[in-house]
Each structure stands twice: as structure tokens, then as C-alpha cells.
Amino acid sequence: MEEIIRSTGFFRAKTNSIIGMAKAVTERYRGEVPGKLKDLVTLPGVGRKTANVVLGNAFDVPGLTVDTHFQRLVRRFGWTDETDPVKIEHFVGELIPKREWTVFSHRLIWHGRRICHARRPACGVCPLAARCPSYGTGPTDAAQAAKLVRSGPFS
């Protein structure tokens, strides 16, 4: 297992969580991944973030996946100064229609990974620039900003 997930980082801890999660699913849920947040978060290595990804993508149950990218962007957008992921999840949940939560999370995280980076966001090529209160945090020159855009799936 370690060799399969080595490139993800923290592969030893993740290996233990994956094996523990698989055992728990087998023993507690007869091999079926549970479809409820309260059950998912009892599994080794599964917190709210992972549970919301599983619920949204495997069970079509809307969920907001509040990772570091999501947190950074909602603060840059001026939506909240909150730092607690659960509070951010509840706050943003009031702003976005529930049926859109899962895809909204994917889009926001993708935007944070690709364009709106933590240290130097690519403001000059950002499609949200005209509405972003943090415009100018990174380079606004399009040519300079374009060099910062990451194109990999997990950039």
C-alpha cells in the first residue's frame, strides 16, 4: 500500500488510515461505505472534509469540502474572517444553494490550486478579478500572471 500512495506525501500515516478504514468498513458496515456523515467520520483517517467528498461524489449528497484552498479563497473574497473549517462550512452553506455545494467545492478548490495560490495568486489572468476584493494580491500583469498558472490536476 505504501508504494502505491508514496507520491501523495505522509504515505505511512495514510497507509495506516486506509487499512484501518477498510477494516472498519468491513467489520462495522458489512463492506459497504456508509452514506451518512456521522458514520463516515467514525472511520480511521476520515474527517468532515473527506466525508463531504465521499458523500457528494459517491452518494450525491451535497457537501462543502473546506480544505486550505477553500478557506483561503472565502477569506480573499471577503465572505468571512473565520478560520474554523466547520464554521466556514456552515457560513458558506447559507450563501450557496445546497444542490450546488459539491460542485462549488470542486470549483473553488480547483481555482485555489490553479490560479489563486497562497503566496502569489495569478490575479492578472483570474476570471473572477473584476469581482474580487483581493485583486492585486498577486501580479496583475497578464503575461506575468500567466506564468503562475498551474495546469496539473493536483497542482
CSV table of N, CA and C in Angstrom, one decimal:
chain,number,residue,atom,x,y,z
A,1,MET,N,0.8,-1.2,0.0
A,1,MET,CA,0.0,0.0,0.0
A,1,MET,C,0.9,1.3,0.0
A,2,GLU,N,1.9,1.2,0.8
A,2,GLU,CA,2.8,2.4,0.9
A,2,GLU,C,3.4,2.8,-0.5
A,3,GLU,N,3.8,1.8,-1.3
A,3,GLU,CA,4.3,2.1,-2.6
A,3,GLU,C,3.3,2.7,-3.5
A,4,ILE,N,2.1,2.3,-3.4
A,4,ILE,CA,1.0,2.8,-4.3
A,4,ILE,C,0.7,4.3,-4.0
A,5,ILE,N,0.8,4.7,-2.8
A,5,ILE,CA,0.4,6.1,-2.4
A,5,ILE,C,1.6,6.9,-2.0
A,6,ARG,N,2.8,6.4,-2.2
A,6,ARG,CA,4.0,7.2,-1.8
A,6,ARG,C,4.0,8.6,-2.3
A,7,SER,N,3.6,8.9,-3.5
A,7,SER,CA,3.7,10.2,-4.1
A,7,SER,C,2.7,11.2,-3.5
A,8,THR,N,1.8,10.8,-2.6
A,8,THR,CA,0.8,11.7,-2.0
A,8,THR,C,1.3,12.4,-0.8
A,9,GLY,N,2.5,12.0,-0.3
A,9,GLY,CA,3.0,12.5,0.9
A,9,GLY,C,2.4,11.9,2.1
A,10,PHE,N,3.1,11.9,3.3
A,10,PHE,CA,2.6,11.3,4.5
A,10,PHE,C,2.1,9.9,4.2
A,11,PHE,N,2.7,9.2,3.3
A,11,PHE,CA,2.2,7.9,2.9
A,11,PHE,C,2.2,6.8,4.0
A,12,ARG,N,3.0,6.9,5.0
A,12,ARG,CA,3.0,5.8,6.0
A,12,ARG,C,1.7,6.0,6.9
A,13,ALA,N,1.5,7.2,7.3
A,13,ALA,CA,0.2,7.5,8.1
A,13,ALA,C,-1.0,7.2,7.3
A,14,LYS,N,-1.0,7.6,6.0
A,14,LYS,CA,-2.2,7.4,5.1
A,14,LYS,C,-2.4,5.9,4.9
A,15,THR,N,-1.3,5.1,4.8
A,15,THR,CA,-1.4,3.7,4.7
A,15,THR,C,-2.1,3.1,5.9
A,16,ASN,N,-1.7,3.5,7.1
A,16,ASN,CA,-2.4,3.0,8.3
A,16,ASN,C,-3.9,3.4,8.3
A,17,SER,N,-4.2,4.6,7.9
A,17,SER,CA,-5.6,5.1,7.9
A,17,SER,C,-6.4,4.3,6.9
A,18,ILE,N,-5.8,4.1,5.7
A,18,ILE,CA,-6.6,3.3,4.6
A,18,ILE,C,-6.8,1.9,5.1
A,19,ILE,N,-5.8,1.2,5.6
A,19,ILE,CA,-6.0,-0.1,6.1
A,19,ILE,C,-7.0,-0.2,7.3
A,20,GLY,N,-6.9,0.8,8.2
A,20,GLY,CA,-7.8,0.8,9.3
A,20,GLY,C,-9.3,1.1,8.9
A,21,MET,N,-9.4,2.0,7.9
A,21,MET,CA,-10.7,2.4,7.4
A,21,MET,C,-11.3,1.2,6.7
A,22,ALA,N,-10.5,0.5,5.9
A,22,ALA,CA,-11.1,-0.7,5.2
A,22,ALA,C,-11.5,-1.8,6.1
A,23,LYS,N,-10.8,-2.0,7.2
A,23,LYS,CA,-11.2,-3.0,8.2
A,23,LYS,C,-12.5,-2.5,8.9
A,24,ALA,N,-12.5,-1.3,9.2
A,24,ALA,CA,-13.7,-0.7,9.9
A,24,ALA,C,-15.0,-0.9,9.0
A,25,VAL,N,-14.8,-0.5,7.7
A,25,VAL,CA,-16.0,-0.6,6.8
A,25,VAL,C,-16.4,-2.1,6.7
A,26,THR,N,-15.4,-3.0,6.6
A,26,THR,CA,-15.8,-4.4,6.6
A,26,THR,C,-16.5,-4.9,7.8
A,27,GLU,N,-15.9,-4.5,9.0
A,27,GLU,CA,-16.4,-5.0,10.3
A,27,GLU,C,-17.7,-4.4,10.7
A,28,ARG,N,-17.8,-3.1,10.5
A,28,ARG,CA,-19.0,-2.3,11.0
A,28,ARG,C,-20.1,-2.1,10.0
A,29,TYR,N,-19.7,-2.1,8.7
A,29,TYR,CA,-20.7,-1.8,7.7
A,29,TYR,C,-20.8,-2.8,6.7
A,30,ARG,N,-20.4,-4.1,7.0
A,30,ARG,CA,-20.5,-5.2,6.1
A,30,ARG,C,-19.9,-4.9,4.7
A,31,GLY,N,-18.9,-4.2,4.7
A,31,GLY,CA,-18.2,-3.9,3.4
A,31,GLY,C,-18.8,-2.8,2.6
A,32,GLU,N,-19.8,-2.1,3.1
A,32,GLU,CA,-20.5,-1.1,2.3
A,32,GLU,C,-20.1,0.3,2.9
A,33,VAL,N,-19.5,1.2,2.1
A,33,VAL,CA,-19.2,2.5,2.6
A,33,VAL,C,-20.5,3.2,3.1
A,34,PRO,N,-20.5,3.7,4.4
A,34,PRO,CA,-21.7,4.3,4.9
A,34,PRO,C,-22.0,5.6,4.1
A,35,GLY,N,-23.3,6.0,4.0
A,35,GLY,CA,-23.7,7.2,3.3
A,35,GLY,C,-24.1,8.3,4.2
A,36,LYS,N,-23.7,8.3,5.4
A,36,LYS,CA,-24.0,9.4,6.4
A,36,LYS,C,-22.8,10.0,7.0
A,37,LEU,N,-22.8,11.3,7.1
A,37,LEU,CA,-21.6,12.0,7.7
A,37,LEU,C,-21.3,11.4,9.1
A,38,LYS,N,-22.3,11.2,9.9
A,38,LYS,CA,-22.0,10.8,11.3
A,38,LYS,C,-21.3,9.4,11.3
A,39,ASP,N,-21.6,8.6,10.3
A,39,ASP,CA,-20.9,7.3,10.3
A,39,ASP,C,-19.5,7.4,9.6
A,40,LEU,N,-19.4,8.2,8.6
A,40,LEU,CA,-18.1,8.3,7.9
A,40,LEU,C,-17.0,8.8,8.8
A,41,VAL,N,-17.4,9.8,9.6
A,41,VAL,CA,-16.3,10.4,10.4
A,41,VAL,C,-15.9,9.5,11.6
A,42,THR,N,-16.5,8.4,11.8
A,42,THR,CA,-16.0,7.4,12.8
A,42,THR,C,-14.9,6.5,12.2
A,43,LEU,N,-14.7,6.6,10.9
A,43,LEU,CA,-13.7,5.7,10.3
A,43,LEU,C,-12.3,6.3,10.4
A,44,PRO,N,-11.3,5.5,10.6
A,44,PRO,CA,-9.9,6.0,10.7
A,44,PRO,C,-9.5,6.8,9.5
A,45,GLY,N,-9.0,8.0,9.8
A,45,GLY,CA,-8.5,8.9,8.7
A,45,GLY,C,-9.5,9.7,8.0
A,46,VAL,N,-10.8,9.6,8.4
A,46,VAL,CA,-11.9,10.3,7.8
A,46,VAL,C,-12.4,11.4,8.7
A,47,GLY,N,-12.3,12.6,8.2
A,47,GLY,CA,-12.8,13.8,8.9
A,47,GLY,C,-14.0,14.3,8.1
A,48,ARG,N,-14.4,15.5,8.5
A,48,ARG,CA,-15.5,16.1,7.7
A,48,ARG,C,-15.2,16.4,6.3
A,49,LYS,N,-14.0,16.8,6.0
A,49,LYS,CA,-13.6,17.2,4.7
A,49,LYS,C,-13.7,15.9,3.8
A,50,THR,N,-13.1,14.8,4.2
A,50,THR,CA,-13.1,13.6,3.4
A,50,THR,C,-14.6,13.1,3.3
A,51,ALA,N,-15.3,13.1,4.4
A,51,ALA,CA,-16.7,12.6,4.4
A,51,ALA,C,-17.5,13.4,3.4
A,52,ASN,N,-17.4,14.7,3.4
A,52,ASN,CA,-18.1,15.5,2.4
A,52,ASN,C,-17.8,15.2,1.0
A,53,VAL,N,-16.5,14.9,0.7
A,53,VAL,CA,-16.1,14.5,-0.6
A,53,VAL,C,-16.8,13.2,-1.0
A,54,VAL,N,-16.7,12.2,-0.1
A,54,VAL,CA,-17.4,10.9,-0.3
A,54,VAL,C,-18.9,11.0,-0.5
A,55,LEU,N,-19.5,11.8,0.4
A,55,LEU,CA,-21.0,11.9,0.3
A,55,LEU,C,-21.4,12.6,-1.0
A,56,GLY,N,-20.7,13.7,-1.4
A,56,GLY,CA,-21.0,14.4,-2.6
A,56,GLY,C,-20.8,13.6,-3.9
A,57,ASN,N,-19.7,12.9,-3.9
A,57,ASN,CA,-19.3,12.2,-5.2
A,57,ASN,C,-19.8,10.8,-5.3
A,58,ALA,N,-19.9,10.1,-4.2
A,58,ALA,CA,-20.3,8.7,-4.2
A,58,ALA,C,-21.8,8.5,-4.0
A,59,PHE,N,-22.4,9.5,-3.2
A,59,PHE,CA,-23.8,9.3,-2.8
A,59,PHE,C,-24.7,10.5,-3.3
A,60,ASP,N,-24.1,11.4,-4.0
A,60,ASP,CA,-24.9,12.6,-4.5
A,60,ASP,C,-25.6,13.3,-3.3
A,61,VAL,N,-24.9,13.3,-2.2
A,61,VAL,CA,-25.4,14.1,-1.0
A,61,VAL,C,-24.6,15.4,-1.0
A,62,PRO,N,-25.2,16.5,-1.1
A,62,PRO,CA,-24.4,17.8,-1.2
A,62,PRO,C,-23.6,18.0,0.1
A,63,GLY,N,-22.3,18.5,-0.1
A,63,GLY,CA,-21.5,18.8,1.0
A,63,GLY,C,-20.4,19.8,0.6
A,64,LEU,N,-20.0,20.6,1.5
A,64,LEU,CA,-19.0,21.6,1.3
A,64,LEU,C,-17.6,21.0,1.8
A,65,THR,N,-16.7,20.9,1.0
A,65,THR,CA,-15.4,20.4,1.3
A,65,THR,C,-14.4,21.6,1.6
A,66,VAL,N,-14.3,21.8,2.9
A,66,VAL,CA,-13.5,23.0,3.3
A,66,VAL,C,-12.0,22.6,3.6
A,67,ASP,N,-11.2,22.7,2.5
A,67,ASP,CA,-9.8,22.5,2.7
A,67,ASP,C,-9.0,23.8,2.7
A,68,THR,N,-7.7,23.8,2.7
A,68,THR,CA,-6.9,25.0,2.8
A,68,THR,C,-7.2,26.0,1.7
A,69,HIS,N,-7.4,25.5,0.5
A,69,HIS,CA,-7.7,26.3,-0.7
A,69,HIS,C,-9.1,27.0,-0.5
A,70,PHE,N,-10.1,26.2,-0.1
A,70,PHE,CA,-11.4,26.7,0.1
A,70,PHE,C,-11.4,27.8,1.2
A,71,GLN,N,-10.7,27.6,2.3
A,71,GLN,CA,-10.6,28.5,3.4
A,71,GLN,C,-9.9,29.8,2.9
A,72,ARG,N,-8.8,29.7,2.2
A,72,ARG,CA,-8.1,30.9,1.7
A,72,ARG,C,-9.0,31.7,0.8
A,73,LEU,N,-9.7,31.1,-0.1
A,73,LEU,CA,-10.5,31.8,-1.1
A,73,LEU,C,-11.7,32.5,-0.5
A,74,VAL,N,-12.4,31.9,0.4
A,74,VAL,CA,-13.5,32.6,1.0
A,74,VAL,C,-13.1,33.8,1.9
A,75,ARG,N,-11.9,33.7,2.4
A,75,ARG,CA,-11.4,34.9,3.1
A,75,ARG,C,-11.0,35.9,2.1
A,76,ARG,N,-10.3,35.6,1.0
A,76,ARG,CA,-9.9,36.5,0.0
A,76,ARG,C,-11.2,37.2,-0.6
A,77,PHE,N,-12.2,36.5,-0.8
A,77,PHE,CA,-13.5,37.0,-1.3
A,77,PHE,C,-14.1,37.9,-0.3
A,78,GLY,N,-13.7,37.9,0.9
A,78,GLY,CA,-14.3,38.8,1.9
A,78,GLY,C,-15.6,38.2,2.5
A,79,TRP,N,-15.8,36.9,2.3
A,79,TRP,CA,-17.0,36.3,2.8
A,79,TRP,C,-17.0,36.1,4.3
A,80,THR,N,-15.8,35.8,4.8
A,80,THR,CA,-15.7,35.6,6.3
A,80,THR,C,-14.2,35.7,6.7
A,81,ASP,N,-14.0,36.0,8.0
A,81,ASP,CA,-12.7,36.0,8.5
A,81,ASP,C,-12.4,34.8,9.3
A,82,GLU,N,-13.4,33.9,9.4
A,82,GLU,CA,-13.4,32.7,10.2
A,82,GLU,C,-12.3,31.8,9.7
A,83,THR,N,-11.7,31.1,10.7
A,83,THR,CA,-10.6,30.1,10.4
A,83,THR,C,-11.0,28.7,10.7
A,84,ASP,N,-12.1,28.5,11.4
A,84,ASP,CA,-12.5,27.2,11.8
A,84,ASP,C,-13.3,26.5,10.6
A,85,PRO,N,-12.8,25.4,10.1
A,85,PRO,CA,-13.5,24.8,8.9
A,85,PRO,C,-15.0,24.5,9.1
A,86,VAL,N,-15.4,24.1,10.2
A,86,VAL,CA,-16.8,23.7,10.4
A,86,VAL,C,-17.6,25.0,10.4
A,87,LYS,N,-17.1,26.1,11.0
A,87,LYS,CA,-17.8,27.4,11.0
A,87,LYS,C,-17.9,27.9,9.6
A,88,ILE,N,-16.8,27.8,8.8
A,88,ILE,CA,-16.8,28.2,7.4
A,88,ILE,C,-17.8,27.4,6.6
A,89,GLU,N,-17.8,26.1,6.8
A,89,GLU,CA,-18.8,25.2,6.1
A,89,GLU,C,-20.2,25.7,6.4
A,90,HIS,N,-20.5,26.0,7.6
A,90,HIS,CA,-21.9,26.4,7.9
A,90,HIS,C,-22.2,27.8,7.3
A,91,PHE,N,-21.2,28.7,7.4
A,91,PHE,CA,-21.4,30.1,6.9
A,91,PHE,C,-21.6,30.0,5.4
A,92,VAL,N,-20.7,29.4,4.7
A,92,VAL,CA,-20.8,29.3,3.2
A,92,VAL,C,-22.1,28.5,2.8
A,93,GLY,N,-22.5,27.6,3.6
A,93,GLY,CA,-23.7,26.8,3.3
A,93,GLY,C,-24.9,27.7,3.3
A,94,GLU,N,-24.9,28.8,4.0
A,94,GLU,CA,-26.0,29.8,4.0
A,94,GLU,C,-26.0,30.6,2.7
A,95,LEU,N,-24.8,30.7,2.0
A,95,LEU,CA,-24.7,31.6,0.9
A,95,LEU,C,-25.0,30.9,-0.5
A,96,ILE,N,-24.6,29.6,-0.5
A,96,ILE,CA,-24.7,28.8,-1.7
A,96,ILE,C,-25.9,27.8,-1.6
A,97,PRO,N,-26.7,27.7,-2.7
A,97,PRO,CA,-27.7,26.7,-2.7
A,97,PRO,C,-27.2,25.3,-2.4
A,98,LYS,N,-27.9,24.6,-1.6
A,98,LYS,CA,-27.4,23.2,-1.2
A,98,LYS,C,-27.1,22.3,-2.4
A,99,ARG,N,-27.9,22.3,-3.4
A,99,ARG,CA,-27.7,21.4,-4.5
A,99,ARG,C,-26.4,21.7,-5.2
A,100,GLU,N,-25.8,22.9,-5.0
A,100,GLU,CA,-24.5,23.3,-5.7
A,100,GLU,C,-23.3,23.1,-4.8
A,101,TRP,N,-23.5,22.6,-3.6
A,101,TRP,CA,-22.3,22.6,-2.6
A,101,TRP,C,-21.2,21.7,-3.2
A,102,THR,N,-21.4,20.5,-3.6
A,102,THR,CA,-20.3,19.6,-4.1
A,102,THR,C,-19.6,20.2,-5.2
A,103,VAL,N,-20.3,20.6,-6.3
A,103,VAL,CA,-19.6,21.2,-7.4
A,103,VAL,C,-18.9,22.5,-7.1
A,104,PHE,N,-19.6,23.3,-6.3
A,104,PHE,CA,-19.0,24.6,-5.8
A,104,PHE,C,-17.6,24.3,-5.1
A,105,SER,N,-17.6,23.3,-4.3
A,105,SER,CA,-16.3,23.0,-3.6
A,105,SER,C,-15.3,22.6,-4.6
A,106,HIS,N,-15.6,21.7,-5.5
A,106,HIS,CA,-14.6,21.3,-6.5
A,106,HIS,C,-14.1,22.5,-7.3
A,107,ARG,N,-15.0,23.4,-7.7
A,107,ARG,CA,-14.5,24.6,-8.5
A,107,ARG,C,-13.7,25.5,-7.7
A,108,LEU,N,-14.1,25.7,-6.4
A,108,LEU,CA,-13.3,26.7,-5.6
A,108,LEU,C,-11.9,26.1,-5.3
A,109,ILE,N,-11.8,24.8,-5.0
A,109,ILE,CA,-10.5,24.2,-4.7
A,109,ILE,C,-9.7,24.2,-5.9
A,110,TRP,N,-10.3,23.9,-7.1
A,110,TRP,CA,-9.5,23.9,-8.3
A,110,TRP,C,-9.0,25.3,-8.6
A,111,HIS,N,-9.8,26.3,-8.4
A,111,HIS,CA,-9.4,27.7,-8.6
A,111,HIS,C,-8.2,28.0,-7.7
A,112,GLY,N,-8.3,27.6,-6.5
A,112,GLY,CA,-7.2,27.9,-5.5
A,112,GLY,C,-5.9,27.1,-5.8
A,113,ARG,N,-6.0,26.0,-6.4
A,113,ARG,CA,-4.8,25.2,-6.7
A,113,ARG,C,-4.2,25.8,-8.0
A,114,ARG,N,-5.1,26.1,-9.0
A,114,ARG,CA,-4.6,26.5,-10.3
A,114,ARG,C,-4.2,28.0,-10.4
A,115,ILE,N,-5.0,28.9,-9.9
A,115,ILE,CA,-4.9,30.3,-10.1
A,115,ILE,C,-4.6,31.1,-8.8
A,116,CYS,N,-5.5,30.9,-7.8
A,116,CYS,CA,-5.4,31.8,-6.6
A,116,CYS,C,-4.6,31.1,-5.5
A,117,HIS,N,-3.3,31.1,-5.8
A,117,HIS,CA,-2.3,30.4,-4.9
A,117,HIS,C,-2.1,31.2,-3.6
A,118,ALA,N,-1.6,30.6,-2.6
A,118,ALA,CA,-1.5,31.2,-1.3
A,118,ALA,C,-0.5,32.4,-1.4
A,119,ARG,N,0.7,32.2,-1.9
A,119,ARG,CA,1.7,33.2,-1.9
A,119,ARG,C,1.6,34.2,-3.0
A,120,ARG,N,1.4,33.8,-4.2
A,120,ARG,CA,1.3,34.7,-5.4
A,120,ARG,C,0.2,34.3,-6.3
A,121,PRO,N,-1.0,34.8,-6.0
A,121,PRO,CA,-2.1,34.4,-6.9
A,121,PRO,C,-1.9,35.1,-8.3
A,122,ALA,N,-2.4,34.5,-9.3
A,122,ALA,CA,-2.3,34.9,-10.7
A,122,ALA,C,-3.4,35.9,-11.0
A,123,CYS,N,-3.5,37.0,-10.3
A,123,CYS,CA,-4.6,38.0,-10.4
A,123,CYS,C,-4.8,38.5,-11.9
A,124,GLY,N,-3.7,38.6,-12.6
A,124,GLY,CA,-3.8,39.2,-14.0
A,124,GLY,C,-4.5,38.3,-14.9
A,125,VAL,N,-4.7,37.0,-14.6
A,125,VAL,CA,-5.5,36.1,-15.5
A,125,VAL,C,-6.7,35.5,-14.8
A,126,CYS,N,-7.0,36.0,-13.7
A,126,CYS,CA,-8.1,35.4,-12.9
A,126,CYS,C,-9.5,35.8,-13.5
A,127,PRO,N,-10.3,34.8,-13.8
A,127,PRO,CA,-11.6,35.1,-14.4
A,127,PRO,C,-12.6,35.8,-13.3
A,128,LEU,N,-12.2,35.8,-12.1
A,128,LEU,CA,-13.0,36.4,-11.0
A,128,LEU,C,-12.5,37.8,-10.6
A,129,ALA,N,-11.4,38.3,-11.3
A,129,ALA,CA,-10.7,39.5,-10.9
A,129,ALA,C,-11.7,40.7,-10.7
A,130,ALA,N,-12.6,40.9,-11.7
A,130,ALA,CA,-13.5,42.1,-11.6
A,130,ALA,C,-14.3,42.1,-10.4
A,131,ARG,N,-14.6,40.9,-9.7
A,131,ARG,CA,-15.4,40.9,-8.6
A,131,ARG,C,-14.7,40.6,-7.3
A,132,CYS,N,-13.3,40.4,-7.4
A,132,CYS,CA,-12.6,40.0,-6.2
A,132,CYS,C,-12.0,41.2,-5.4
A,133,PRO,N,-12.4,41.3,-4.1
A,133,PRO,CA,-11.9,42.4,-3.3
A,133,PRO,C,-10.4,42.3,-3.0
A,134,SER,N,-9.8,41.1,-3.3
A,134,SER,CA,-8.3,40.9,-3.1
A,134,SER,C,-7.5,41.0,-4.4
A,135,TYR,N,-8.1,41.5,-5.4
A,135,TYR,CA,-7.4,41.7,-6.7
A,135,TYR,C,-6.2,42.6,-6.4
A,136,GLY,N,-5.1,42.1,-7.0
A,136,GLY,CA,-3.8,42.9,-6.8
A,136,GLY,C,-2.9,42.2,-5.7
A,137,THR,N,-3.4,41.2,-5.0
A,137,THR,CA,-2.6,40.5,-4.1
A,137,THR,C,-1.4,39.9,-4.8
A,138,GLY,N,-1.7,39.4,-6.0
A,138,GLY,CA,-0.6,38.9,-6.9
A,138,GLY,C,-0.4,39.7,-8.1
A,139,PRO,N,0.4,39.3,-9.0
A,139,PRO,CA,0.7,40.1,-10.2
A,139,PRO,C,-0.6,40.4,-11.0
A,140,THR,N,-0.8,41.6,-11.4
A,140,THR,CA,-1.9,41.9,-12.3
A,140,THR,C,-1.6,42.0,-13.8
A,141,ASP,N,-0.3,42.0,-14.1
A,141,ASP,CA,0.1,41.9,-15.5
A,141,ASP,C,-0.2,40.5,-16.0
A,142,ALA,N,-1.0,40.5,-17.1
A,142,ALA,CA,-1.5,39.2,-17.6
A,142,ALA,C,-0.3,38.2,-18.0
A,143,ALA,N,0.7,38.7,-18.6
A,143,ALA,CA,1.8,37.9,-19.0
A,143,ALA,C,2.6,37.3,-17.8
A,144,GLN,N,2.8,38.2,-16.8
A,144,GLN,CA,3.4,37.7,-15.6
A,144,GLN,C,2.6,36.8,-14.8
A,145,ALA,N,1.3,37.0,-14.8
A,145,ALA,CA,0.4,36.2,-14.0
A,145,ALA,C,0.2,34.8,-14.7
A,146,ALA,N,0.2,34.8,-16.0
A,146,ALA,CA,0.0,33.6,-16.8
A,146,ALA,C,1.1,32.6,-16.5
A,147,LYS,N,2.3,33.0,-16.2
A,147,LYS,CA,3.4,32.1,-15.8
A,147,LYS,C,3.2,31.4,-14.5
A,148,LEU,N,2.3,32.0,-13.7
A,148,LEU,CA,2.0,31.4,-12.3
A,148,LEU,C,0.9,30.3,-12.4
A,149,VAL,N,0.1,30.3,-13.5
A,149,VAL,CA,-1.0,29.3,-13.5
A,149,VAL,C,-0.5,27.9,-13.6
A,150,ARG,N,-1.0,27.1,-12.7
A,150,ARG,CA,-0.6,25.7,-12.7
A,150,ARG,C,-1.7,24.9,-13.4
A,151,SER,N,-1.2,23.9,-14.2
A,151,SER,CA,-2.1,23.2,-15.1
A,151,SER,C,-2.3,21.7,-14.7
A,152,GLY,N,-1.5,21.2,-13.8
A,152,GLY,CA,-1.7,19.8,-13.4
A,152,GLY,C,-3.0,19.6,-12.6
A,153,PRO,N,-3.5,18.3,-12.6
A,153,PRO,CA,-4.7,18.0,-11.9
A,153,PRO,C,-4.6,18.3,-10.4
A,154,PHE,N,-3.5,18.1,-9.8
A,154,PHE,CA,-3.3,18.3,-8.3
A,154,PHE,C,-2.3,19.3,-8.0
A,155,SER,N,-2.2,20.4,-8.8
A,155,SER,CA,-1.2,21.4,-8.7
A,155,SER,C,-1.4,22.1,-7.3
